[in-house]
XYZ file of C-alpha atoms in Angstrom:
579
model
C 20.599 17.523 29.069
C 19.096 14.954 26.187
C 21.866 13.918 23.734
C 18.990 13.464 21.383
C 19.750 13.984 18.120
C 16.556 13.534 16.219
C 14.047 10.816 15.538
C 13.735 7.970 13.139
C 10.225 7.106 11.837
C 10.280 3.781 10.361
C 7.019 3.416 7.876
C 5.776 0.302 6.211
C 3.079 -0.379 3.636
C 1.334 -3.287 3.255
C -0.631 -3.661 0.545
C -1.973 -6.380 -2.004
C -5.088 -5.792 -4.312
C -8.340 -8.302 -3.836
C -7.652 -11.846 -5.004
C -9.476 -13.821 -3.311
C -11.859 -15.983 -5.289
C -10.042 -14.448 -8.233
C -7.388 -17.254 -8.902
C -5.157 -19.107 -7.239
C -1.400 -18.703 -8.922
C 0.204 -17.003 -9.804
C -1.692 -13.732 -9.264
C -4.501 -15.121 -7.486
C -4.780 -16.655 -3.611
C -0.948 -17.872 -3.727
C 0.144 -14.245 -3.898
C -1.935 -13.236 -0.466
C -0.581 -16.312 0.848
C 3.068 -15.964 0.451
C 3.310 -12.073 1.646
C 1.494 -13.290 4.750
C 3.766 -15.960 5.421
C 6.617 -14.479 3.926
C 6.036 -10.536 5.268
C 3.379 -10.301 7.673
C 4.103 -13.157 10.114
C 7.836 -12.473 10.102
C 6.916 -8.952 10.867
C 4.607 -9.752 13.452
C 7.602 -12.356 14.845
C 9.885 -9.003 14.897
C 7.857 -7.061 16.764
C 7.129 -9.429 19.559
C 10.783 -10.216 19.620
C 11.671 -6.765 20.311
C 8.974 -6.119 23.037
C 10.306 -9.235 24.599
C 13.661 -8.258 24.950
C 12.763 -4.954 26.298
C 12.147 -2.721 22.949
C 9.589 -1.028 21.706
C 9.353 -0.903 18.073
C 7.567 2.226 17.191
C 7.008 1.087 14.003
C 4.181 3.167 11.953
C 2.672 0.721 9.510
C -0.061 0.940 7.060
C -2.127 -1.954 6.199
C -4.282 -1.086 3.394
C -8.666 -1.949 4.338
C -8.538 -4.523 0.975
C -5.712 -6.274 2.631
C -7.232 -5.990 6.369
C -10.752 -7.848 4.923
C -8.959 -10.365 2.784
C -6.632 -11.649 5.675
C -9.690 -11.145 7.906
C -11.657 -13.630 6.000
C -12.444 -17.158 7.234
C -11.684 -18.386 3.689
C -7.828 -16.953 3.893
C -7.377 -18.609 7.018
C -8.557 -21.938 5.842
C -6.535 -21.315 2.308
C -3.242 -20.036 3.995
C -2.898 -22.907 6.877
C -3.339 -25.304 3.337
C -0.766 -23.368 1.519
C 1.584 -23.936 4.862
C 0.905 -27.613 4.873
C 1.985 -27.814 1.176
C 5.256 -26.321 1.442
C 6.050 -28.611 4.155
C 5.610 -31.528 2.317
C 7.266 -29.737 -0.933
C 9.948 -29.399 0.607
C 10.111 -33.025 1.826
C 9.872 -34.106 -2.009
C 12.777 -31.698 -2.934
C 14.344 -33.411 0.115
C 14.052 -37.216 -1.686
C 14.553 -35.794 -5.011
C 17.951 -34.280 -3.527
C 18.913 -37.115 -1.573
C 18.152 -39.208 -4.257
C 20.540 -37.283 -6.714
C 23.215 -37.460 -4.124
C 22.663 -33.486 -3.773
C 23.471 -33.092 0.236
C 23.913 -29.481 0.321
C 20.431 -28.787 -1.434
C 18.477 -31.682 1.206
C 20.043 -29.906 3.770
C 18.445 -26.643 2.656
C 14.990 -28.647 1.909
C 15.100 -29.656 5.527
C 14.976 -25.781 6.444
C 12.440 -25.172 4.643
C 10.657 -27.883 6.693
C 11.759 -26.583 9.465
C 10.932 -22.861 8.524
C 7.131 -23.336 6.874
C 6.264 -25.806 10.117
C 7.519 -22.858 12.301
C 4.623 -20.732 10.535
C 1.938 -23.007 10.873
C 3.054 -23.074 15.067
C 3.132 -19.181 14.796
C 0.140 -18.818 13.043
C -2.076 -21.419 15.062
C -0.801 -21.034 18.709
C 0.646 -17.205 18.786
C -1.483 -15.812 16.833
C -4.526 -18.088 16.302
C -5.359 -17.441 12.900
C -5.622 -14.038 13.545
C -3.353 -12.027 11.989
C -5.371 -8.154 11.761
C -6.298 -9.300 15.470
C -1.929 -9.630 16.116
C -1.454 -6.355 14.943
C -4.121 -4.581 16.670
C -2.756 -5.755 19.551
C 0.804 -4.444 19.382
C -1.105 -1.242 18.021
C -3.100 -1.365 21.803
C 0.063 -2.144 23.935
C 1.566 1.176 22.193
C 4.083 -0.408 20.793
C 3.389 0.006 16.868
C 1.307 2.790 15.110
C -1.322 1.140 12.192
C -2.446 3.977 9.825
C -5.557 3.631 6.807
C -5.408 3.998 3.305
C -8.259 4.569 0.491
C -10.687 1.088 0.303
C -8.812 -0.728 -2.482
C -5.672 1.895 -2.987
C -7.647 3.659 -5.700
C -4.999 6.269 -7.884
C -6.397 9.508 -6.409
C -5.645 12.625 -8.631
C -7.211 10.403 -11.806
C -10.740 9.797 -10.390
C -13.434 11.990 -11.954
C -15.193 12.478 -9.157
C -14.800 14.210 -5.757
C -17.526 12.099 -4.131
C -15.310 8.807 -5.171
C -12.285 10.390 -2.553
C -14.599 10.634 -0.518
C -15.981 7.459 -0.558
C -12.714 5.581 -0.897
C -11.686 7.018 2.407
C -14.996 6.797 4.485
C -14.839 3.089 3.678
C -10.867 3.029 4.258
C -11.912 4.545 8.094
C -14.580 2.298 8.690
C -12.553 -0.641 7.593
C -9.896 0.624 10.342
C -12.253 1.242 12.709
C -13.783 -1.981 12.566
C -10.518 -4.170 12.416
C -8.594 -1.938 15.222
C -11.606 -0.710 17.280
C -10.549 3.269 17.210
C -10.125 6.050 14.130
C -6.741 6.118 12.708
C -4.693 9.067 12.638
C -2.533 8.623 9.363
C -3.695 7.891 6.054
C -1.390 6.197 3.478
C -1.801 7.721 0.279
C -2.217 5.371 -2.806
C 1.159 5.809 -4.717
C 2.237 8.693 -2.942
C -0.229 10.408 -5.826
C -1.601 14.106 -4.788
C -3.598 16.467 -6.580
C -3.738 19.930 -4.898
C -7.597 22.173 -5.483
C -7.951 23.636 -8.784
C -10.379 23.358 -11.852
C -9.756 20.179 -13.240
C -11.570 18.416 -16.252
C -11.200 14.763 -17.461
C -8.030 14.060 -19.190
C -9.867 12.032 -21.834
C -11.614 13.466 -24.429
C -14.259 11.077 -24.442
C -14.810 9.744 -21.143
C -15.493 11.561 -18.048
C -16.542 15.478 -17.164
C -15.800 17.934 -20.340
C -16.053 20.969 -18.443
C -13.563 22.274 -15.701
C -15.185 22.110 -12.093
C -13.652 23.294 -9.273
C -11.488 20.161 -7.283
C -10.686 20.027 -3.944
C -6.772 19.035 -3.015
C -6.502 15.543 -1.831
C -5.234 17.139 1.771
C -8.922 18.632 1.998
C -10.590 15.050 2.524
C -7.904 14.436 5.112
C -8.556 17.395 6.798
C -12.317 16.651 6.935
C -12.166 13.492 8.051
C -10.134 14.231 10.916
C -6.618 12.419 10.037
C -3.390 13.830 11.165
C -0.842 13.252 8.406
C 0.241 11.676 5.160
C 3.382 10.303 3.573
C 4.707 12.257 0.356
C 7.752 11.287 -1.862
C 10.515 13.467 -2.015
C 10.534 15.518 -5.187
C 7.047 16.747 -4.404
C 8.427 18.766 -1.686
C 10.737 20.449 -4.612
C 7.707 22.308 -6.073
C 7.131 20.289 -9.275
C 8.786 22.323 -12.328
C 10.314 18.780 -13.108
C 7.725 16.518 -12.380
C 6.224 16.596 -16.380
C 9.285 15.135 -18.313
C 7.155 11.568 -19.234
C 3.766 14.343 -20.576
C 5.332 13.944 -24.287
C 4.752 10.214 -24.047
C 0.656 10.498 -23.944
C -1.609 13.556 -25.346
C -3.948 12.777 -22.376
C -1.079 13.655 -19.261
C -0.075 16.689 -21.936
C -3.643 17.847 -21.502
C -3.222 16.978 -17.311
C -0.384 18.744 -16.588
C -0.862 22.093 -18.549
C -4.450 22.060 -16.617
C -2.513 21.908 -13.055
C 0.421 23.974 -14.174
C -1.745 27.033 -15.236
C -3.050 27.229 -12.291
C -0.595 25.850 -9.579
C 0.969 28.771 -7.328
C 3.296 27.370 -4.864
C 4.106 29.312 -1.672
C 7.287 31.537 -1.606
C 9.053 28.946 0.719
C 9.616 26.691 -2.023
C 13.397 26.705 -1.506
C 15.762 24.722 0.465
C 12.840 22.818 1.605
C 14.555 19.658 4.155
C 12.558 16.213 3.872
C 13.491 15.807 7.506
C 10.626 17.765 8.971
C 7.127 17.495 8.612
C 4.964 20.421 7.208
C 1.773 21.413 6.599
C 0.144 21.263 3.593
C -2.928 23.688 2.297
C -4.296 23.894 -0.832
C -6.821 25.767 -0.027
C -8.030 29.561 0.227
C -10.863 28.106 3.310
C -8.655 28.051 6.044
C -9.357 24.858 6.565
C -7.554 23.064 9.505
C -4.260 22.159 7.608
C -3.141 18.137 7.608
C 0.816 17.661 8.366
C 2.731 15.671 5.577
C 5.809 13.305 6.257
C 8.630 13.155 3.482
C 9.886 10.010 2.036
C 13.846 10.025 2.476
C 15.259 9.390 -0.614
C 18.843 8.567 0.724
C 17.391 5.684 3.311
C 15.070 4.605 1.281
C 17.411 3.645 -2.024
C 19.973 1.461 0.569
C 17.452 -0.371 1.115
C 15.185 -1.435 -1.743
C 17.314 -1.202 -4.134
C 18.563 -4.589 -5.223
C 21.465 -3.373 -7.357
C 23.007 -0.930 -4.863
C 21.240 -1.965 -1.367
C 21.605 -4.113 1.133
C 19.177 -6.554 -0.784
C 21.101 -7.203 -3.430
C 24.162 -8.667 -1.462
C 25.244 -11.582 -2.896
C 25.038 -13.777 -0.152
C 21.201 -13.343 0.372
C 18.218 -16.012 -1.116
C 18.054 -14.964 -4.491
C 14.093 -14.221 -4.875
C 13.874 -15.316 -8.343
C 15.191 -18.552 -8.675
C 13.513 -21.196 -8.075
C 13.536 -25.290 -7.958
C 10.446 -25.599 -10.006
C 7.359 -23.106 -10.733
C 6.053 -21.809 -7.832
C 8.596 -24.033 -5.967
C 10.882 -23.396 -3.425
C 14.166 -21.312 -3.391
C 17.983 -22.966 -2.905
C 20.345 -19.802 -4.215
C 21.915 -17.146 -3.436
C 21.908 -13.708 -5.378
C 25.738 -14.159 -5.937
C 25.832 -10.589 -7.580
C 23.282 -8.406 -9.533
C 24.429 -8.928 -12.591
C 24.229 -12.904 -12.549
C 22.027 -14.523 -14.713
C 19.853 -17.268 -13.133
C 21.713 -20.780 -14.766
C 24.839 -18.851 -12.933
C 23.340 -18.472 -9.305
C 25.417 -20.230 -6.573
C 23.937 -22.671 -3.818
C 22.118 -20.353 -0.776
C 24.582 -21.139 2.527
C 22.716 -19.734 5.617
C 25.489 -19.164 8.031
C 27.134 -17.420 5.352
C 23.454 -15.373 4.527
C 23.229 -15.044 8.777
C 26.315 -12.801 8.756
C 25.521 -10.117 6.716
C 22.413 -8.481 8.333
C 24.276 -7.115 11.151
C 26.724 -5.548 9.351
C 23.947 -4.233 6.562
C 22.398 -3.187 9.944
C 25.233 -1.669 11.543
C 25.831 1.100 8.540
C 22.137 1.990 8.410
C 22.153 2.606 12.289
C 25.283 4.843 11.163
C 24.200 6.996 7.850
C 20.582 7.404 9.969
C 22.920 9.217 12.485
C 24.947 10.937 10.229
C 21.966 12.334 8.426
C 20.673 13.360 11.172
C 23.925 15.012 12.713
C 24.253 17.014 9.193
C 20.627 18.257 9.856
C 21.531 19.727 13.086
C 24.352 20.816 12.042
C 22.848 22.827 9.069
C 19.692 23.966 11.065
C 20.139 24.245 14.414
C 17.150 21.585 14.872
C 16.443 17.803 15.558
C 15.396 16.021 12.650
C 12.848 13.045 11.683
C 14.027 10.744 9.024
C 10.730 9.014 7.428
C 11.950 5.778 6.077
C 9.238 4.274 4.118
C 9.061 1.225 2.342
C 6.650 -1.794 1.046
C 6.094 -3.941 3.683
C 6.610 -7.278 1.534
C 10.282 -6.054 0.809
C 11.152 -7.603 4.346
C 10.483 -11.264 4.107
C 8.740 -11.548 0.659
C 11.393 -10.165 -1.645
C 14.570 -9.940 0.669
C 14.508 -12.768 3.087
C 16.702 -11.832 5.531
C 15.257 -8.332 5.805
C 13.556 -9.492 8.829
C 16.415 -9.853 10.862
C 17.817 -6.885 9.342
C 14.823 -4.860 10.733
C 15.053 -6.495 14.370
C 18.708 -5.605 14.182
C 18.247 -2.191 12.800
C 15.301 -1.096 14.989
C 17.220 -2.469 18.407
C 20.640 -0.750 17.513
C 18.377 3.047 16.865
C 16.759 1.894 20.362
C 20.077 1.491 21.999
C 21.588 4.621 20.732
C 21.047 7.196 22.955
C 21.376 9.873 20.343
C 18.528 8.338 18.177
C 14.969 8.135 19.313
C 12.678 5.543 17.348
C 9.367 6.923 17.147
C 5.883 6.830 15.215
C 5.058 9.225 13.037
C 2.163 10.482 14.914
C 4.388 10.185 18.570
C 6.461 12.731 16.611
C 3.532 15.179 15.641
C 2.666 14.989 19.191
C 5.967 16.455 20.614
C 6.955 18.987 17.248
C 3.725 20.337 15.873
C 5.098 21.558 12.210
C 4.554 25.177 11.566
C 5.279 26.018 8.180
C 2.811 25.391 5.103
C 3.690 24.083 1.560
C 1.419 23.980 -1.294
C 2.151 20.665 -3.565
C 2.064 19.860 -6.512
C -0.173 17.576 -8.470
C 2.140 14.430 -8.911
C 3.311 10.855 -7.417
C 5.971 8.648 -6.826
C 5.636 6.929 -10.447
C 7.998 7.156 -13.140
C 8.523 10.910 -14.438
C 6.884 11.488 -10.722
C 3.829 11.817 -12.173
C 0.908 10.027 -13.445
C 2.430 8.044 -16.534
C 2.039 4.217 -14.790
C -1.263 4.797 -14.245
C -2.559 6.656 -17.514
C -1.399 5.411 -20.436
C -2.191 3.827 -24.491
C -2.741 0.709 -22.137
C -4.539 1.794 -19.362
C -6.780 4.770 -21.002
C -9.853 1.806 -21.726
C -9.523 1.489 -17.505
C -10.267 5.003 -16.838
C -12.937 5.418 -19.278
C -14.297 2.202 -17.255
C -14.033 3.744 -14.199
C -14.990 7.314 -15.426
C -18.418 5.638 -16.823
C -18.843 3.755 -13.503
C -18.797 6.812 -11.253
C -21.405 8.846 -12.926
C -23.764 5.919 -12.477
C -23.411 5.209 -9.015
C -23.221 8.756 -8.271
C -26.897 8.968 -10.565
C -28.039 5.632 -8.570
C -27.532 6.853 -5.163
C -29.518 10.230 -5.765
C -31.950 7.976 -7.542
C -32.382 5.204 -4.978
C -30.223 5.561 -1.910
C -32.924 7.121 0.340
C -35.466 3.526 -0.068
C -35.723 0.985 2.629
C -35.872 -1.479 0.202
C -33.650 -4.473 1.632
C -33.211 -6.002 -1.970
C -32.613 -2.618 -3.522
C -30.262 -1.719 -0.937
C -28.085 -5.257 -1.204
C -27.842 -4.836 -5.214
C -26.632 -1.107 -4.514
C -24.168 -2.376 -2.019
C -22.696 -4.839 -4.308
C -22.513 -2.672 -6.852
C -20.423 -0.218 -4.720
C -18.181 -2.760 -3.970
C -17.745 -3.539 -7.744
C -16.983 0.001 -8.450
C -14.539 0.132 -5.663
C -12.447 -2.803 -6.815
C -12.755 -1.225 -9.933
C -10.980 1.632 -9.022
C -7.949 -0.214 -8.093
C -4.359 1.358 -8.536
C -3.335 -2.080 -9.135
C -4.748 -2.414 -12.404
C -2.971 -0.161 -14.254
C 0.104 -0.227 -12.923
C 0.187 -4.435 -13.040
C -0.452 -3.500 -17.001
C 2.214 -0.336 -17.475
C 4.824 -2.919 -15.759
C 4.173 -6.125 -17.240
C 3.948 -7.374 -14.134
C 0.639 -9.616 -14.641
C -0.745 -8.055 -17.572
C -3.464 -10.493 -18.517
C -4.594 -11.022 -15.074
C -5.014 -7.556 -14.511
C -7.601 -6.884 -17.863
C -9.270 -9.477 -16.577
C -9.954 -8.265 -13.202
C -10.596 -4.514 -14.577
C -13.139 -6.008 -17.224
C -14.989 -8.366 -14.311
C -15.448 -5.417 -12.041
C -16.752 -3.610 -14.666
C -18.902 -6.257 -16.322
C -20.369 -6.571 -12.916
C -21.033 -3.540 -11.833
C -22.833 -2.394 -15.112
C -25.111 -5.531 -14.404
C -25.584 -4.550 -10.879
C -26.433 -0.889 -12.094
C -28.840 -2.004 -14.237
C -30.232 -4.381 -12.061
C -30.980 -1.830 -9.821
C -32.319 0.212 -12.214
C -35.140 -1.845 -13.123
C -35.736 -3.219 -9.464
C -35.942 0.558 -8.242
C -38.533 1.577 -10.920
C -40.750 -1.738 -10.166
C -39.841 -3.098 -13.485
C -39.145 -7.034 -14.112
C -35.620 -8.913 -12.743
C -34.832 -11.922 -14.024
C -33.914 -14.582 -11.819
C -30.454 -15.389 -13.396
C -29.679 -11.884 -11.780
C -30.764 -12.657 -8.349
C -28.532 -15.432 -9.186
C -25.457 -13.312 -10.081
C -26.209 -10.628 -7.344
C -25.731 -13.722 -4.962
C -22.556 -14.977 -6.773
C -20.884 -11.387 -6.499
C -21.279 -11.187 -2.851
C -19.538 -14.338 -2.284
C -16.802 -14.073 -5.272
C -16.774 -10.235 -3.954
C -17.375 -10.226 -0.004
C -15.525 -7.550 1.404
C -16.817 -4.260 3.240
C -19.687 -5.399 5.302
C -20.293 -1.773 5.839
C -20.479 -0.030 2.430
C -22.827 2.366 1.997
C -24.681 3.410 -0.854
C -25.102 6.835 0.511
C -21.797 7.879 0.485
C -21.924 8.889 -3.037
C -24.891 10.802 -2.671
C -23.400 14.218 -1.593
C -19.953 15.458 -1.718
C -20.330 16.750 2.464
C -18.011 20.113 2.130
C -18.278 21.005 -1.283
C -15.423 23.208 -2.776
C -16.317 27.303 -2.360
């Protein structure tokens, strides 16, 4: 008889917006580089460590198509091997500069870092040979990790004025996958958790975008069409969404948003004493469409361990992400508590940092069980627990978290009461039977839409809302010539309006996280693709092109080279139109 006690799904998301050829630091090429040396390769190095010592990981992890095509690209592989060679020999000058100062402890730490950025550039080279996408695929083929898509460049879903722009975001996000892992995926990640469920919608802006209400489909539709499994949802969307408008006050243009969705929302009766630790179905629609299954976010899981104030991160004997020996240098403290200021951090000590993981570990591999006991308990029925969490947590922001993942992943695979699986291995064996209606909402602030619509961001989505109804009015226009030219310029230009559509934008503004950097971007992509549009315009109709703007159509695809198989076409037609 199986002392199973229910599963553990383990769900990571990688994701960084387009930077290459778009700056270098701090927001630019420097940021790719350190998540892949500081997430992905330790990552990679966990996985392989596991399958070595027996283990499978069953990891499901979602690595976003922008992300795929920038660490794809010859130029990242040229850029990031640099970037490895330079913290090498910065570390060697903090070595001197230590030694010199009589500062043992601290040369003793630069010496690790030596040590530690030369073991990269051996891992990167010889195990992996430049090929990171190419590393995970493989695990992916030996069965021993689960890679799901996501929309093209994470675009915010329920705030695009256009059906045809879902649709387009994840035909490209498939074909990216399909290309880099050489079969369809089965999940999808969605953009910020953000879902908007069928119903007659009309632009939140009073100037920009579609006046009228037109029927929508829900975001679960596209899935559905497009022949994915499942999606990830956070956890107070399974509630039913009476609370989800407590940040509508703070902007007329969410007011207008959520009184549109909550006139016209009707959740089904099973609304109450709904468990995140099963999957469901979700179905907005009257079509009887083929519903798509939905994984919950576990709120209790998840808060141990990104939380830096009251998770395992924010231990004080872990590297201290923010601290640093000079800008964009090289890190030599620990957190010592939460509530330490910076001038107050103590010196990092390793074999002090070395002991905490597998205790952190230890009492994760315990509450997962305990959880999942309760569940049984209370229902008679084995559980899944869907921890999800940003992929650059391990490495990037909490340094030790790789170790704390190897640890955590081989003590679930050693317990014989726990059984590590991916989130579509779990489908597979318990089909989910019972359907939920959502509503409209994300895992934002207020769980709803107030990062990414706001008295900063509006100018964005009146961008984007512009941008939309011209490509959509360009492809009905032009998309059917065989026109090589005409065809390139429309090409670029959908690649412009995809970057556009970004999530990153506004929520890099609403946070203050790289404010300036992210205006700029929003305004290029724009700038461009009006050009392009234009460009078009006058090409398509036989009319004169200057030959400055052959010149910038060949500058944007190299500044802007990603998605080798866009296609103009796909925002032609929306394929299953709502009835």
């Amino acid at each position: 008889m199986s002392k199973v006690i229910g599963k553990f799904a383990l769900v990571l998301h990688g994701h960084l917006p387009y930077v290459l050829a778009h700056g270098r630091w701090p927001h630019g090429l420097d940021m790719l580089c350190e998540c892949a040396a500081e997430s992905y390769i330790p990552l990679l190095d966990t996985f392989r460590r596991l399958v070595a010592e027996g283990y499978s990981p069953r990891v499901t992890i979602g690595l976003t198509p922008v992300l795929c095509e920038q660490m794809a690209d010859e130029d990242f592989k040229r850029n990031f091997l640099h970037y490895l060679e330079k913290r090498v020999q910065m570390a060697k000058e903090d070595e001197d500069t230590f030694n010199r100062g009589g500062e043992e402890h601290f040369a003793s730490l630069a010496r690790r870092w030596q040590e530690h950025y030369s073991r990269l550039i051996d891992a990167f080279c010889n195990t992996y040979n430049q090929d990171i996408i190419g590393a995970f695929r493989q695990l992916q083929d030996e069965g021993h990790i689960e890679i799901i898509t996501s929309a093209a460049t994470h675009a915010y879903f329920p705030l695009l004025s256009s059906d045809v722009s879902i649709q387009a975001q994840i035909r490209q996000g498939i074909s990216s996958y399909k290309r880099n892992f050489g079969r369809p995926p089965k999940g999808f990640w969605l953009p910020e958790c953000a879902y908007r469920p069928r119903y007659e919608w009309k632009s939140p802006l009073s100037d920009a975008g579609p006046q009228t209400p037109f029927l929508r489909k829900g975001v679960e539709e596209f899935f559905s069409e497009a022949g994915l499994d499942y999606f990830i949802i956070d956890t107070p969307m399974l509630a039913g969404g009476e609370a989800l408008g407590v940040y509508q006050e703070r902007f007329e243009a969410l007011k207008t948003l959520w009184q549109q969705f909550q006139s016209q929302y009707e959740p089904l009766p099973e609304i109450a004493n709904r468990s995140p630790y099963r999957p469901y179905l979700v179905s907005s629609s009257p079509e009887g469409k083929r519903p798509v299954a939905a994984f919950v976010r576990d709120a209790r899981s998840g808060i141990q361990v990104w939380s830096g104030e009251w998770g395992y991160p924010g231990d004080g004997w872990y590297l201290d992400f923010h601290k640093k020996h000079s800008t964009n240098g090289l890190r030599y403290w620990r957190v010592t508590s939460s509530k330490t200021d910076l001038g107050e951090k103590e010196p990092y000590e390793p074999h002090r940092a070395a002991e905490r993981p597998p205790e952190n570990a230890a009492h994760f591999k315990e509450m997962v069980k305990e959880i999942l006991s309760t569940y049984r308990r209370e229902s008679g029925e084995n559980g899944v627990i869907c921890a999800a969490y940003d992929a650059e947590l391990f490495g990037h922001w909490w340094f030790e978290g790789p170790e704390w993942l190897y640890l955590v992943l081989r003590y679930i695979s050693e317990d014989t009461e726990i059984e590590p699986t991916t989130c579509s291995a779990s489908l597979a064996e318990q089909n989910p039977s019972v359907v939920v209606s959502l509503p409209e909402g994300s895992w934002g602030q207020g769980n709803f839409h107030w990062i990414w619509l706001n008295e900063w961001t509006e100018w964005i989505w009146k961008h984007v809302y512009q941008a939309e109804a011209e490509m959509e009015a360009l492809s009905r226009e032009f998309a059917g010539r065989g026109d090589d030219n005409l065809r390139n310029i429309l090409r670029q230009a959908a690649r412009e309006l995809l970057l556009l559509q970004a999530s990153d934008w506004q929520f890099l503004i609403s946070t203050w996280t790289a404010r300036d950097y992210a205006e700029l971007r929003a305004t290029h992509h724009y700038g461009a693709f009006r050009r392009l549009a234009d460009m078009a315009r006058r090409y398509g109709r036989h009319e004169w092109v200057e030959e400055s703007d052959w010149g910038f159509l060949g500058e944007c695809e190299t500044r802007n080279a990603l998605f080798p198989d866009v296609d103009p076409s796909w925002w032609l037609d929306l394929d299953f139109p709502p009835r």
